[in-house]
XYZ file of C-alpha atoms in Angstrom:
759
model
C -0.067 0.032 -0.002
C 1.101 3.515 -0.664
C -0.074 7.065 -0.570
C -1.189 8.309 -4.022
C -2.645 11.762 -3.594
C -3.887 14.369 -1.240
C -6.692 16.818 -2.139
C -7.247 19.960 0.009
C -10.111 22.398 -0.616
C -11.089 25.187 1.721
C -8.944 23.837 4.578
C -7.046 26.477 6.517
C -5.021 28.566 4.035
C -5.794 26.401 0.942
C -8.760 28.217 -0.531
C -8.539 26.668 -3.948
C -8.592 22.986 -4.788
C -5.149 21.807 -4.355
C -3.854 18.371 -5.356
C -0.608 16.746 -4.198
C 0.485 13.611 -6.070
C 3.076 11.509 -4.185
C 4.872 9.811 -7.033
C 8.228 9.620 -5.349
C 9.515 7.701 -2.428
C 10.548 10.990 -0.940
C 8.472 14.168 -1.361
C 9.486 17.354 0.140
C 7.257 20.430 0.758
C 9.144 23.736 1.016
C 8.302 27.360 1.342
C 8.868 30.376 3.401
C 7.583 30.800 6.905
C 3.853 31.539 7.031
C 3.287 30.223 3.475
C 1.062 27.449 4.994
C 3.289 24.359 4.218
C 2.714 23.049 7.774
C -0.924 23.159 7.019
C -0.376 20.196 4.726
C 0.820 18.078 7.713
C -2.345 19.302 9.576
C -4.472 18.288 6.594
C -3.083 14.849 6.942
C -3.935 14.795 10.548
C -7.456 16.099 9.991
C -8.382 13.505 7.298
C -6.925 10.701 9.271
C -9.345 11.340 12.064
C -7.525 13.704 14.574
C -10.123 14.997 17.137
C -7.998 17.371 19.214
C -8.308 20.932 17.852
C -5.042 21.797 19.740
C -3.082 19.461 17.555
C -4.504 21.244 14.524
C -3.676 24.657 15.930
C -7.299 25.748 16.311
C -9.998 26.181 18.991
C -13.204 25.492 17.045
C -14.150 23.578 13.822
C -14.682 26.857 11.918
C -11.018 27.719 12.581
C -10.203 24.983 10.041
C -12.089 26.515 7.220
C -10.477 29.098 5.015
C -11.226 32.811 5.844
C -9.507 35.366 3.580
C -9.627 39.029 2.954
C -12.350 38.832 0.378
C -14.579 36.417 2.219
C -14.875 33.009 3.770
C -15.849 29.578 2.793
C -18.687 27.522 4.340
C -16.761 24.189 4.407
C -13.362 22.711 4.306
C -12.520 19.181 3.047
C -9.397 16.978 2.774
C -9.326 13.898 0.737
C -6.527 11.197 0.710
C -6.128 8.378 -1.744
C -4.372 5.197 -1.114
C -3.386 2.389 -3.504
C -4.695 -0.750 -1.702
C -3.868 -3.436 -4.259
C -2.260 -5.490 -1.601
C -5.333 -5.037 0.625
C -3.412 -3.623 3.572
C -6.593 -1.801 4.436
C -9.204 -4.264 5.314
C -11.619 -3.159 2.668
C -12.473 -4.738 -0.777
C -11.195 -1.870 -2.979
C -7.952 -1.512 -4.809
C -8.117 2.177 -4.397
C -9.424 3.725 -1.096
C -10.580 7.338 -0.903
C -10.945 8.757 2.599
C -12.549 12.243 2.872
C -13.359 14.402 5.864
C -15.431 17.542 5.617
C -15.944 20.333 8.288
C -18.689 22.947 8.289
C -19.095 26.290 9.856
C -21.431 24.888 12.541
C -18.576 22.648 13.660
C -20.194 19.464 12.230
C -17.953 16.882 10.446
C -18.768 14.418 7.698
C -16.625 11.283 7.013
C -16.700 9.316 3.741
C -15.005 6.253 2.488
C -15.150 5.818 -1.277
C -18.057 8.260 -1.324
C -20.147 6.508 1.341
C -20.898 8.373 4.594
C -19.349 6.580 7.622
C -18.595 7.395 11.269
C -15.172 8.864 12.520
C -14.772 5.399 14.421
C -15.087 3.557 11.088
C -12.219 5.650 9.558
C -10.022 5.261 12.564
C -10.654 1.430 12.741
C -9.895 1.044 9.049
C -6.576 2.940 9.309
C -5.643 1.421 12.651
C -5.492 -2.003 11.048
C -2.730 -0.665 8.757
C -0.819 1.000 11.656
C -1.847 4.414 10.472
C -3.472 7.174 12.704
C -3.921 10.804 13.079
C -1.171 10.983 15.693
C 1.872 8.718 16.395
C 5.384 8.213 15.180
C 4.582 8.520 11.462
C 3.361 12.138 11.810
C 5.928 14.334 13.556
C 5.226 18.102 13.614
C 7.574 21.133 14.132
C 8.508 21.326 17.748
C 7.547 17.700 18.446
C 10.787 16.108 17.392
C 12.001 15.653 20.997
C 8.348 14.826 22.223
C 9.291 11.238 22.467
C 11.957 12.283 25.054
C 9.829 14.701 26.948
C 6.798 12.623 27.597
C 6.394 10.405 30.536
C 7.602 6.811 30.574
C 4.030 5.591 30.601
C 3.156 7.608 27.513
C 6.388 6.696 25.839
C 5.425 3.003 26.313
C 2.105 3.699 24.606
C 3.820 5.453 21.598
C 6.295 2.603 21.172
C 3.501 0.117 21.347
C 1.826 1.860 18.579
C 5.092 2.001 16.634
C 5.447 -1.703 17.084
C 2.043 -2.255 15.589
C 0.511 -3.388 18.886
C -2.291 -0.785 18.668
C -4.576 -3.217 17.046
C -3.829 -5.618 19.916
C -4.286 -2.894 22.517
C -7.655 -1.949 20.758
C -8.615 -5.629 20.888
C -7.690 -5.759 24.564
C -9.648 -2.562 25.273
C -12.638 -3.709 23.269
C -12.451 -7.143 24.990
C -12.257 -5.327 28.437
C -15.193 -3.045 27.432
C -17.165 -6.126 26.414
C -16.154 -7.901 29.558
C -17.389 -4.978 31.692
C -20.574 -4.889 29.693
C -20.908 -8.674 30.128
C -20.465 -8.429 33.855
C -23.174 -5.778 34.006
C -25.361 -7.961 31.896
C -24.565 -10.959 34.323
C -25.531 -8.821 37.264
C -28.696 -7.760 35.538
C -29.615 -11.279 34.503
C -28.877 -12.554 38.094
C -31.118 -9.800 39.462
C -33.871 -10.685 37.037
C -33.516 -14.466 37.961
C -33.607 -13.527 41.655
C -36.562 -11.144 41.139
C -38.554 -13.854 39.231
C -37.767 -16.795 41.467
C -40.142 -16.019 44.373
C -43.075 -15.248 41.903
C -42.420 -18.475 40.029
C -42.225 -20.467 43.254
C -45.613 -18.850 44.258
C -47.085 -19.505 40.916
C -45.752 -23.000 40.779
C -47.688 -23.822 43.988
C -50.747 -22.154 42.578
C -50.661 -24.008 39.333
C -50.145 -27.254 41.306
C -53.250 -26.394 43.183
C -55.021 -25.615 39.861
C -54.018 -28.913 38.560
C -54.904 -30.734 41.641
C -58.316 -28.940 41.547
C -58.939 -30.018 37.997
C -58.103 -33.569 38.887
C -60.402 -33.365 41.928
C -63.126 -31.773 39.676
C -62.891 -34.686 37.222
C -63.086 -37.161 40.202
C -65.899 -35.137 41.593
C -67.746 -35.206 38.216
C -67.320 -39.079 38.048
C -68.671 -39.444 41.603
C -71.552 -37.286 40.904
C -72.354 -39.255 37.759
C -72.531 -42.390 40.028
C -74.374 -40.595 42.773
C -76.975 -38.976 40.695
C -77.572 -41.895 38.387
C -79.644 -43.567 41.124
C -82.024 -40.553 41.733
C -84.503 -41.533 38.953
C -84.740 -45.088 40.488
C -85.364 -43.597 43.985
C -88.184 -41.460 42.514
C -89.629 -44.360 40.918
C -89.399 -46.353 44.134
C -91.307 -43.497 45.857
C -93.893 -43.558 43.133
C -94.367 -47.364 43.465
C -94.447 -47.141 47.194
C -97.078 -44.384 46.986
C -99.129 -46.601 44.668
C -98.902 -49.536 47.084
C -99.724 -47.390 50.041
C -102.896 -46.132 48.216
C -103.874 -49.706 47.518
C -103.076 -50.816 51.057
C -105.038 -47.853 52.493
C -107.924 -48.702 50.256
C -107.688 -52.390 51.485
C -107.552 -51.255 54.998
C -110.679 -49.116 54.608
C -112.460 -52.017 53.114
C -111.357 -54.461 55.981
C -112.248 -51.844 58.594
C -115.647 -51.432 57.015
C -116.234 -55.108 56.889
C -115.040 -55.512 60.451
C -117.528 -52.810 61.550
C -120.224 -54.570 59.457
C -119.426 -57.784 61.189
C -119.588 -56.298 64.547
C -122.904 -54.648 63.795
C -124.177 -57.928 62.425
C -122.969 -59.707 65.582
C -124.782 -57.098 67.698
C -127.949 -57.476 65.672
C -127.748 -61.171 65.855
C -127.434 -61.114 69.667
C -130.677 -58.954 69.913
C -132.734 -61.101 67.560
C -135.406 -63.414 68.973
C -134.436 -67.060 68.844
C -137.760 -67.697 66.996
C -136.482 -65.968 63.916
C -138.533 -66.403 60.808
C -137.510 -68.192 57.776
C -137.816 -65.103 55.827
C -135.232 -63.425 57.916
C -132.852 -66.328 57.482
C -133.251 -66.255 53.781
C -132.360 -62.528 53.735
C -129.202 -63.372 55.809
C -128.274 -66.201 53.352
C -128.828 -64.027 50.364
C -126.670 -61.225 51.893
C -123.964 -63.777 52.676
C -124.033 -65.133 49.244
C -123.701 -61.706 47.713
C -120.599 -61.082 49.790
C -119.417 -64.495 48.969
C -119.730 -63.784 45.222
C -117.645 -60.481 45.765
C -114.878 -62.431 47.504
C -114.838 -65.092 44.744
C -114.579 -62.338 42.101
C -111.516 -60.847 44.015
C -110.081 -64.363 44.298
C -110.423 -64.904 40.564
C -108.721 -61.583 39.753
C -105.843 -62.579 42.052
C -105.583 -66.021 40.500
C -105.446 -64.535 37.137
C -102.683 -62.146 38.151
C -100.916 -65.049 39.748
C -101.090 -67.187 36.590
C -100.043 -64.325 34.447
C -96.928 -63.745 36.640
C -96.067 -67.403 36.705
C -96.335 -67.495 32.921
C -93.989 -64.464 32.628
C -91.529 -66.053 35.060
C -91.633 -69.311 33.284
C -91.100 -67.693 29.892
C -88.246 -65.634 31.101
C -86.718 -68.653 32.825
C -86.936 -70.586 29.666
C -85.307 -67.779 27.626
C -82.420 -67.681 30.224
C -82.060 -71.366 30.118
C -82.019 -71.409 26.336
C -79.512 -68.538 26.263
C -77.171 -70.359 28.797
C -77.587 -73.734 26.913
C -76.875 -72.190 23.569
C -74.204 -69.696 24.466
C -71.380 -72.146 24.549
C -72.468 -73.802 21.475
C -72.912 -70.608 19.501
C -69.432 -69.456 20.480
C -67.963 -72.705 19.410
C -69.861 -72.592 16.147
C -68.592 -69.142 15.544
C -64.970 -70.175 16.165
C -65.337 -73.198 13.810
C -67.107 -71.106 11.110
C -64.460 -68.293 11.247
C -61.724 -70.951 11.161
C -63.300 -72.600 8.167
C -63.861 -69.238 6.382
C -60.296 -68.088 6.957
C -58.899 -71.449 5.775
C -61.003 -71.523 2.618
C -60.156 -67.806 1.822
C -56.363 -68.667 2.265
C -56.673 -71.681 0.002
C -58.632 -69.623 -2.633
C -55.890 -67.047 -2.439
C -52.983 -69.354 -2.753
C -54.221 -72.434 -4.654
C -57.587 -71.615 -6.252
C -57.014 -73.797 -9.321
C -56.700 -77.004 -7.388
C -59.693 -76.252 -5.306
C -61.705 -75.415 -8.346
C -60.963 -78.721 -9.970
C -61.805 -80.755 -6.748
C -65.081 -78.958 -6.385
C -66.075 -79.205 -10.155
C -65.270 -83.022 -10.038
C -67.750 -83.549 -7.192
C -70.839 -85.477 -8.052
C -72.884 -83.697 -5.459
C -72.833 -80.438 -7.287
C -75.368 -79.866 -10.021
C -74.370 -79.171 -13.656
C -75.869 -75.621 -13.492
C -74.057 -74.823 -10.346
C -70.798 -76.118 -11.730
C -71.139 -73.890 -14.832
C -72.054 -70.864 -12.643
C -69.087 -71.429 -10.342
C -66.745 -72.179 -13.241
C -67.636 -68.742 -14.672
C -66.978 -67.120 -11.311
C -63.614 -68.856 -10.856
C -62.418 -67.796 -14.317
C -63.133 -64.219 -13.276
C -61.352 -64.832 -10.017
C -57.975 -65.580 -11.510
C -57.826 -61.870 -12.666
C -58.330 -60.552 -9.069
C -55.511 -58.711 -7.458
C -53.591 -59.932 -4.337
C -55.634 -57.499 -2.067
C -59.076 -58.830 -3.061
C -59.852 -60.402 0.278
C -63.629 -59.402 0.077
C -64.070 -61.521 -3.040
C -62.364 -64.358 -1.412
C -64.602 -64.279 1.532
C -67.791 -64.163 -0.675
C -66.550 -67.321 -2.529
C -65.674 -68.941 0.793
C -69.102 -68.130 2.336
C -70.887 -69.552 -0.764
C -68.886 -72.771 -0.598
C -69.702 -73.162 3.259
C -73.393 -72.452 2.668
C -73.434 -75.073 -0.144
C -72.101 -77.780 2.192
C -74.485 -76.739 4.925
C -72.106 -74.945 7.183
C -73.678 -71.695 8.493
C -72.828 -69.149 11.025
C -75.234 -68.900 13.950
C -76.124 -65.415 15.121
C -74.869 -63.994 18.325
C -77.496 -64.700 21.167
C -78.771 -61.636 23.110
C -79.933 -61.662 26.697
C -83.634 -60.935 25.918
C -84.745 -62.041 29.516
C -85.197 -59.654 32.434
C -83.715 -61.110 35.734
C -84.884 -58.161 37.703
C -88.527 -58.632 36.580
C -88.444 -62.301 37.228
C -87.565 -61.555 40.968
C -90.288 -58.907 41.174
C -92.953 -61.068 39.736
C -91.979 -63.862 42.183
C -92.229 -61.501 45.164
C -95.603 -60.167 43.785
C -96.942 -63.798 43.442
C -95.955 -64.555 47.010
C -98.134 -61.613 48.162
C -100.914 -62.649 45.837
C -100.890 -66.247 47.036
C -101.148 -64.964 50.603
C -104.110 -62.843 49.840
C -105.775 -65.793 47.936
C -105.248 -67.908 51.094
C -106.857 -65.097 53.098
C -109.765 -64.893 50.798
C -110.134 -68.746 51.002
C -110.466 -68.383 54.736
C -113.148 -65.771 54.288
C -115.007 -67.934 51.844
C -114.794 -70.907 54.280
C -116.219 -68.644 56.940
C -119.117 -67.607 54.700
C -119.909 -71.154 53.784
C -120.091 -72.080 57.408
C -122.386 -69.232 58.011
C -124.748 -70.429 55.297
C -124.601 -73.967 56.651
C -125.460 -72.707 60.179
C -128.385 -70.642 58.875
C -129.663 -73.715 56.847
C -129.575 -75.968 60.000
C -132.563 -76.076 62.419
C -130.550 -76.645 65.583
C -131.491 -74.729 68.641
C -128.141 -73.069 69.160
C -127.678 -71.998 65.454
C -127.963 -68.346 66.392
C -125.194 -68.848 68.964
C -123.031 -70.829 66.457
C -123.665 -68.082 63.913
C -122.503 -65.450 66.371
C -119.421 -67.532 67.116
C -118.566 -67.751 63.457
C -119.068 -63.982 63.067
C -116.592 -63.512 65.882
C -114.105 -65.885 64.315
C -114.390 -63.898 61.104
C -113.857 -60.643 62.758
C -110.711 -62.090 64.345
C -109.481 -63.199 60.959
C -110.256 -59.821 59.418
C -108.528 -58.036 62.324
C -105.583 -60.297 61.726
C -105.608 -59.319 58.027
C -106.049 -55.620 59.124
C -102.991 -56.081 61.449
C -101.019 -57.426 58.428
C -102.199 -54.498 56.283
C -101.269 -51.952 58.959
C -97.871 -53.559 59.304
C -97.385 -53.354 55.480
C -98.405 -49.740 55.647
C -95.882 -49.003 58.392
C -93.099 -50.635 56.344
C -94.165 -48.853 53.209
C -94.262 -45.458 55.005
C -90.772 -46.301 56.520
C -89.483 -47.021 53.087
C -91.047 -43.921 51.697
C -89.496 -41.883 54.432
C -86.030 -43.315 53.662
C -86.459 -42.781 49.965
C -87.634 -39.191 50.598
C -84.628 -38.608 52.821
C -82.450 -39.858 49.956
C -84.151 -37.414 47.601
C -83.399 -34.557 50.159
C -79.739 -35.631 50.005
C -79.788 -35.559 46.229
C -81.479 -32.194 46.136
C -79.043 -30.716 48.608
C -76.158 -32.058 46.740
C -77.621 -31.046 43.433
C -77.352 -27.344 44.288
C -73.578 -27.971 45.203
C -72.995 -29.870 41.898
C -74.793 -27.062 39.838
C -72.419 -24.454 41.407
C -69.412 -26.543 40.193
C -70.693 -27.861 36.861
C -73.731 -25.891 35.758
C -77.362 -27.031 35.085
C -76.756 -28.685 31.785
C -73.756 -30.839 32.964
C -75.712 -31.935 36.161
C -78.821 -32.697 33.990
C -76.656 -35.272 32.086
C -75.987 -37.108 35.396
C -79.753 -37.811 35.800
C -80.162 -39.515 32.451
C -78.188 -42.506 33.714
C -80.630 -44.924 35.458
C -78.982 -47.500 37.702
C -80.270 -49.525 40.667
C -77.245 -49.155 42.839
C -78.137 -48.292 46.452
C -76.970 -45.004 47.893
C -73.358 -45.611 48.767
C -72.214 -43.763 51.955
C -68.614 -43.996 50.816
C -69.457 -42.022 47.620
C -71.195 -39.318 49.736
C -68.265 -39.034 52.075
C -65.838 -38.739 49.123
C -68.098 -36.145 47.357
C -68.315 -34.085 50.622
C -64.563 -34.352 51.203
C -63.706 -33.210 47.610
C -66.341 -30.546 47.485
C -65.035 -28.928 50.785
C -61.473 -29.061 49.388
C -62.473 -27.374 46.149
C -64.468 -24.698 48.182
C -61.393 -24.085 50.184
C -59.364 -23.430 46.978
C -61.738 -20.596 46.108
C -62.293 -19.125 42.700
C -58.771 -18.756 41.201
C -58.332 -17.233 37.754
C -56.716 -20.405 36.637
C -56.112 -19.572 32.973
C -54.479 -16.277 33.805
C -52.276 -17.789 36.466
C -51.253 -20.685 34.342
C -50.394 -18.216 31.382
C -48.457 -15.999 33.694
C -46.581 -19.068 35.158
C -45.830 -20.401 31.711
C -44.593 -17.096 30.538
C -42.529 -16.438 33.631
C -41.086 -19.928 33.417
C -40.150 -19.504 29.847
C -38.658 -16.113 30.558
C -36.611 -17.666 33.534
C -35.430 -20.440 31.255
C -34.321 -17.756 28.766
C -32.648 -15.828 31.586
C -30.891 -18.924 32.679
C -29.591 -19.676 29.241
C -28.608 -16.048 28.803
C -26.793 -16.175 32.083
C -25.035 -19.397 31.047
C -24.134 -17.921 27.684
C -22.940 -14.582 29.450
C -20.807 -16.607 31.775
C -19.326 -18.663 28.906
C -18.734 -15.247 27.134
C -17.083 -13.920 30.235
C -14.760 -16.862 30.381
C -13.871 -16.522 26.637
C -13.278 -12.805 27.112
C -11.057 -13.390 30.082
C -9.090 -15.930 28.081
C -8.966 -13.623 25.108
C -7.603 -10.740 27.298
C -5.059 -13.061 28.834
C -3.970 -14.182 25.358
C -3.888 -10.651 24.010
C -1.854 -9.506 26.958
C 0.638 -12.407 26.499
C 0.870 -11.613 22.896
C 1.325 -7.784 23.526
C 4.028 -8.608 26.049
C 5.803 -11.010 23.813
C 5.727 -8.702 20.778
C 6.626 -5.796 22.971
C 9.578 -7.505 24.523
C 10.932 -8.565 21.084
C 10.108 -5.158 19.599
C 11.923 -3.340 22.269
C 14.951 -5.467 21.736
C 14.890 -4.658 18.024
C 14.317 -0.978 18.637
C 17.335 -0.824 20.965
C 19.458 -2.423 18.279
C 18.353 0.056 15.623
C 18.291 2.942 18.145
C 21.857 2.216 19.155
C 22.858 2.091 15.412
C 21.172 5.404 14.511
C 22.505 6.987 17.604
C 26.151 6.046 16.839
C 25.681 7.264 13.358
C 24.513 10.624 14.493
C 26.898 11.158 17.242
C 29.846 9.266 15.856
C 29.683 6.741 18.789
C 28.059 6.670 22.129
C 25.422 4.422 23.414
C 21.615 4.624 23.641
C 18.848 2.279 24.849
C 15.334 2.163 26.142
C 14.351 0.024 29.151
C 11.302 -0.945 31.281
C 10.740 0.903 34.598
C 8.122 0.315 37.259
C 5.871 3.298 37.931
C 4.139 3.463 41.329
C 0.360 3.687 41.092
C -1.253 5.925 43.570
C -3.375 3.938 46.028
C -6.468 5.750 47.496
C -6.907 3.060 49.991
C -4.344 2.945 52.761
C -4.019 -0.811 52.690
C -0.132 -0.912 52.874
C -0.005 -2.517 49.401
C 1.824 -0.685 46.629
C 0.936 -1.332 42.973
C 3.080 -0.648 39.894
C 2.623 -0.111 36.105
C 5.188 -0.402 33.474
C 6.727 2.537 31.527
C 9.616 3.010 29.135
C 12.712 5.235 30.040
C 15.644 6.383 27.755
C 19.180 6.159 28.654
C 22.019 7.685 26.459
C 25.688 8.061 26.694
C 27.527 10.516 24.434
C 31.096 9.882 23.229
C 33.775 11.828 25.093
C 31.133 13.467 27.274
C 29.697 12.460 30.677
C 25.952 12.668 30.648
C 23.895 11.504 33.615
C 20.369 12.242 32.232
C 18.331 13.444 29.317
C 17.997 16.798 30.967
C 21.683 17.470 30.413
C 21.484 17.203 26.601
C 21.495 20.322 24.513
C 18.696 21.236 22.213
C 20.476 19.827 19.116
C 21.526 16.728 21.061
C 17.840 16.079 22.147
C 16.672 16.543 18.499
C 19.236 14.029 17.249
C 18.456 11.553 20.018
C 14.729 11.965 19.255
C 15.269 11.475 15.585
C 17.412 8.279 16.222
C 14.682 6.807 18.383
C 11.895 7.793 15.863
C 13.796 6.348 13.022
C 14.544 3.229 14.953
C 10.896 2.749 15.721
C 9.929 3.369 12.164
C 12.374 0.877 10.803
C 11.092 -1.956 13.033
C 7.458 -1.760 11.940
C 7.644 0.555 8.941
C 4.283 2.481 8.457
C 3.132 3.018 4.843
C 4.194 6.673 5.061
C 5.894 9.118 7.340
C 5.290 12.764 7.558
C 8.177 14.862 9.125
C 7.270 18.488 9.697
C 10.618 20.514 10.130
C 12.100 17.823 12.320
C 15.556 18.897 10.998
C 15.247 22.545 11.915
C 17.709 22.478 14.832
C 20.355 20.526 12.872
C 23.611 22.056 11.626
C 25.039 21.203 8.207
C 26.951 18.121 9.449
C 24.218 16.660 11.119
C 21.842 17.468 8.376
C 23.862 15.294 6.067
C 23.702 12.433 8.503
C 19.913 13.073 8.786
C 19.676 12.894 5.014
C 21.446 9.635 4.902
C 19.060 8.166 7.524
C 16.090 9.577 5.534
C 17.236 7.567 2.492
C 17.526 4.448 4.582
C 14.040 5.011 5.972
C 12.706 5.509 2.539
C 13.476 1.971 1.641
C 10.560 0.913 3.891
C 8.157 3.842 3.934
C 6.923 6.753 1.777
C 8.356 10.018 3.220
C 6.697 13.431 3.104
C 9.147 16.036 4.335
C 8.232 19.510 5.297
C 11.677 21.353 5.528
C 13.847 24.387 5.065
C 16.921 22.342 4.968
C 18.739 22.228 1.590
C 20.480 19.002 2.364
C 17.053 17.414 3.172
C 15.570 18.926 0.014
C 18.340 17.321 -1.973
C 17.259 13.803 -1.021
C 13.671 14.340 -2.191
C 12.531 13.051 -5.757
C 9.691 15.579 -5.799
C 9.437 19.148 -4.430
C 6.214 20.963 -3.727
C 6.779 24.689 -3.236
C 4.117 26.576 -1.183
C 3.701 30.339 -1.447
C 1.323 32.804 0.099
C -0.428 35.525 -2.000
C -1.792 38.879 -0.987
C -5.151 37.330 -0.500
C -3.747 35.027 2.232
C -4.215 31.831 0.066
C -1.568 29.161 -0.201
C -0.571 28.201 -3.633
C 1.415 25.177 -4.802
C 4.121 24.564 -7.442
C 5.670 21.173 -8.006
C 9.199 20.355 -9.334
C 10.531 17.052 -10.035
C 14.253 16.805 -9.366
C 14.790 14.294 -12.132
C 13.015 16.746 -14.615
C 15.060 19.662 -13.317
C 18.282 17.802 -13.748
C 17.358 16.964 -17.258
C 16.547 20.516 -18.072
C 19.790 21.718 -16.455
C 21.762 19.404 -18.709
């Protein structure tokens, strides 16, 4: 890479567009004092990113813009062009144009190849090629001995830059900045993790409760479905009991009425005269026969009901017996049928031709059937491998032909519950028939007594009535006992209904009307299970204690916080990894800087000694590391140090104990020797020397000129000088003059062309 051109327009004293082409390895800029030749060096500083106005001899941005007698410009710009064919600058251009513009309001604009960029972008691009706005490659007038005047710490920084370690230092600084930012991010992430943790723990417990509540709700729903499924049956039981109570009460009323009639009859019979007429006896007999007829009618109705129930039970029992007898046979038949069907289908699939021949050869099959099957089998051979349906239809037809049929699956068409109910009902009917038989027997005896002519017939009749009353009272007692049992059963059922009603209100509060209604559609005959009631009560109380939680919102918040916490943990893990990597990077960069610095200082010392000996005709010079105490604000007794670089010189035939004893010329020569030594170790693409030879005499100027030529073998040199000896070493001279308008003007002369003209 080399410097091709410098364009100045409106910058300081250069009002007009001025172009400097650097076609020679050594170019010199000359001119009288005040002509503006040093403004060229400052133009370089400006375009290369210098931010200090002091270093450009100004106070404000507008001080850098041309202001002449006839007016002022609104902007100043400097443009520098580099040949980047070797890609020294890390940008994909063979020619790189860097431009900086300053405006009257102090604002600056930076461009790289015409595209606007930041100052930082320019500095980073040039820093990669060991170029900057300040440093050992731009030495202005009065700064020649700056390398000696600065502190050991600053001198170390300058030499690090000269050794090309600035990129490493920048990397270290950038890594330290990132490390600091990473540590701040780690602290922030830990804070976020710490802040989120209590809320997550709380929500985790709440979500666990919600999940538990959901499980309990499902269990409660299942228990309610079992619980309420028996409600319809209980209602039916109450209805049935009420019907039976109605009938029993009616029977009781009838019995009571009959008992009262018998008692009345008994009383009347006792008051009658023993010489009762035949007409009176006939009326009694007629009345008894009428009653007897009623009893017989009731008995007939009961007998019909008994027979009807017996027939029902017998029919249902027969159905059950048939089912049980045929069940095993049907299942066995189904197994055999399915086995035969599968076997024939498999044979049809694998070896249909052989089967066809054996069937068609059978004498048991009619000719018409053979022809029909033959046609079917011809079609069958074109069927695909997956035609299982057609295989089955052939197999079924073959099985049916040989009388093998599949029996249907039997269904349980008998009602075991009704069988038991009819049996219980018949037991009651039978008892009622027996009771009626006793009544009929008693009535018949009455008729016999009335038909007899015995003297004590009235007494016997009365006794018979008393016996009948006793029997009816016995029946009444049985009816009353039945009514008590039915009332007790009704009371228990009604209590069950009250339990259902009470629990129904709770169920509706949990599941709503429609859900609870669905529980009632299931009709079972399970008794009310006390364990189920206890489980329902326990779960219901637990759910009520949970209260009404906004489950969805809590779950969503928990999931989001948990996801965020996982992200924070991953971020924290990544940050810790990044911190470890940055620490390793900083350690590696520090080690690299120290290694390169140590080697570089050794090489600089070698060159420094050689340049020093050349300039002073002997002597000795070196730079060396020193420890600089760091001020400790805390009085902990510990003393810390940082490294710096000091300079030690020894002049020939002169006893010097320190840099302060050197004369002005000696300081300049020592500075030049050190600067040239630094430049020769890591040569920058170009070096600008602004009147660094001003303090040299003629003899030293010649030595200075020799050193310049040596330096020019590695770097482009731009010399701003008054020294004739220095001018003579340049291949291209630019002359700068100042007109009456305060404008710098440029004149270029090539030494080679001048020599050709002179000849």
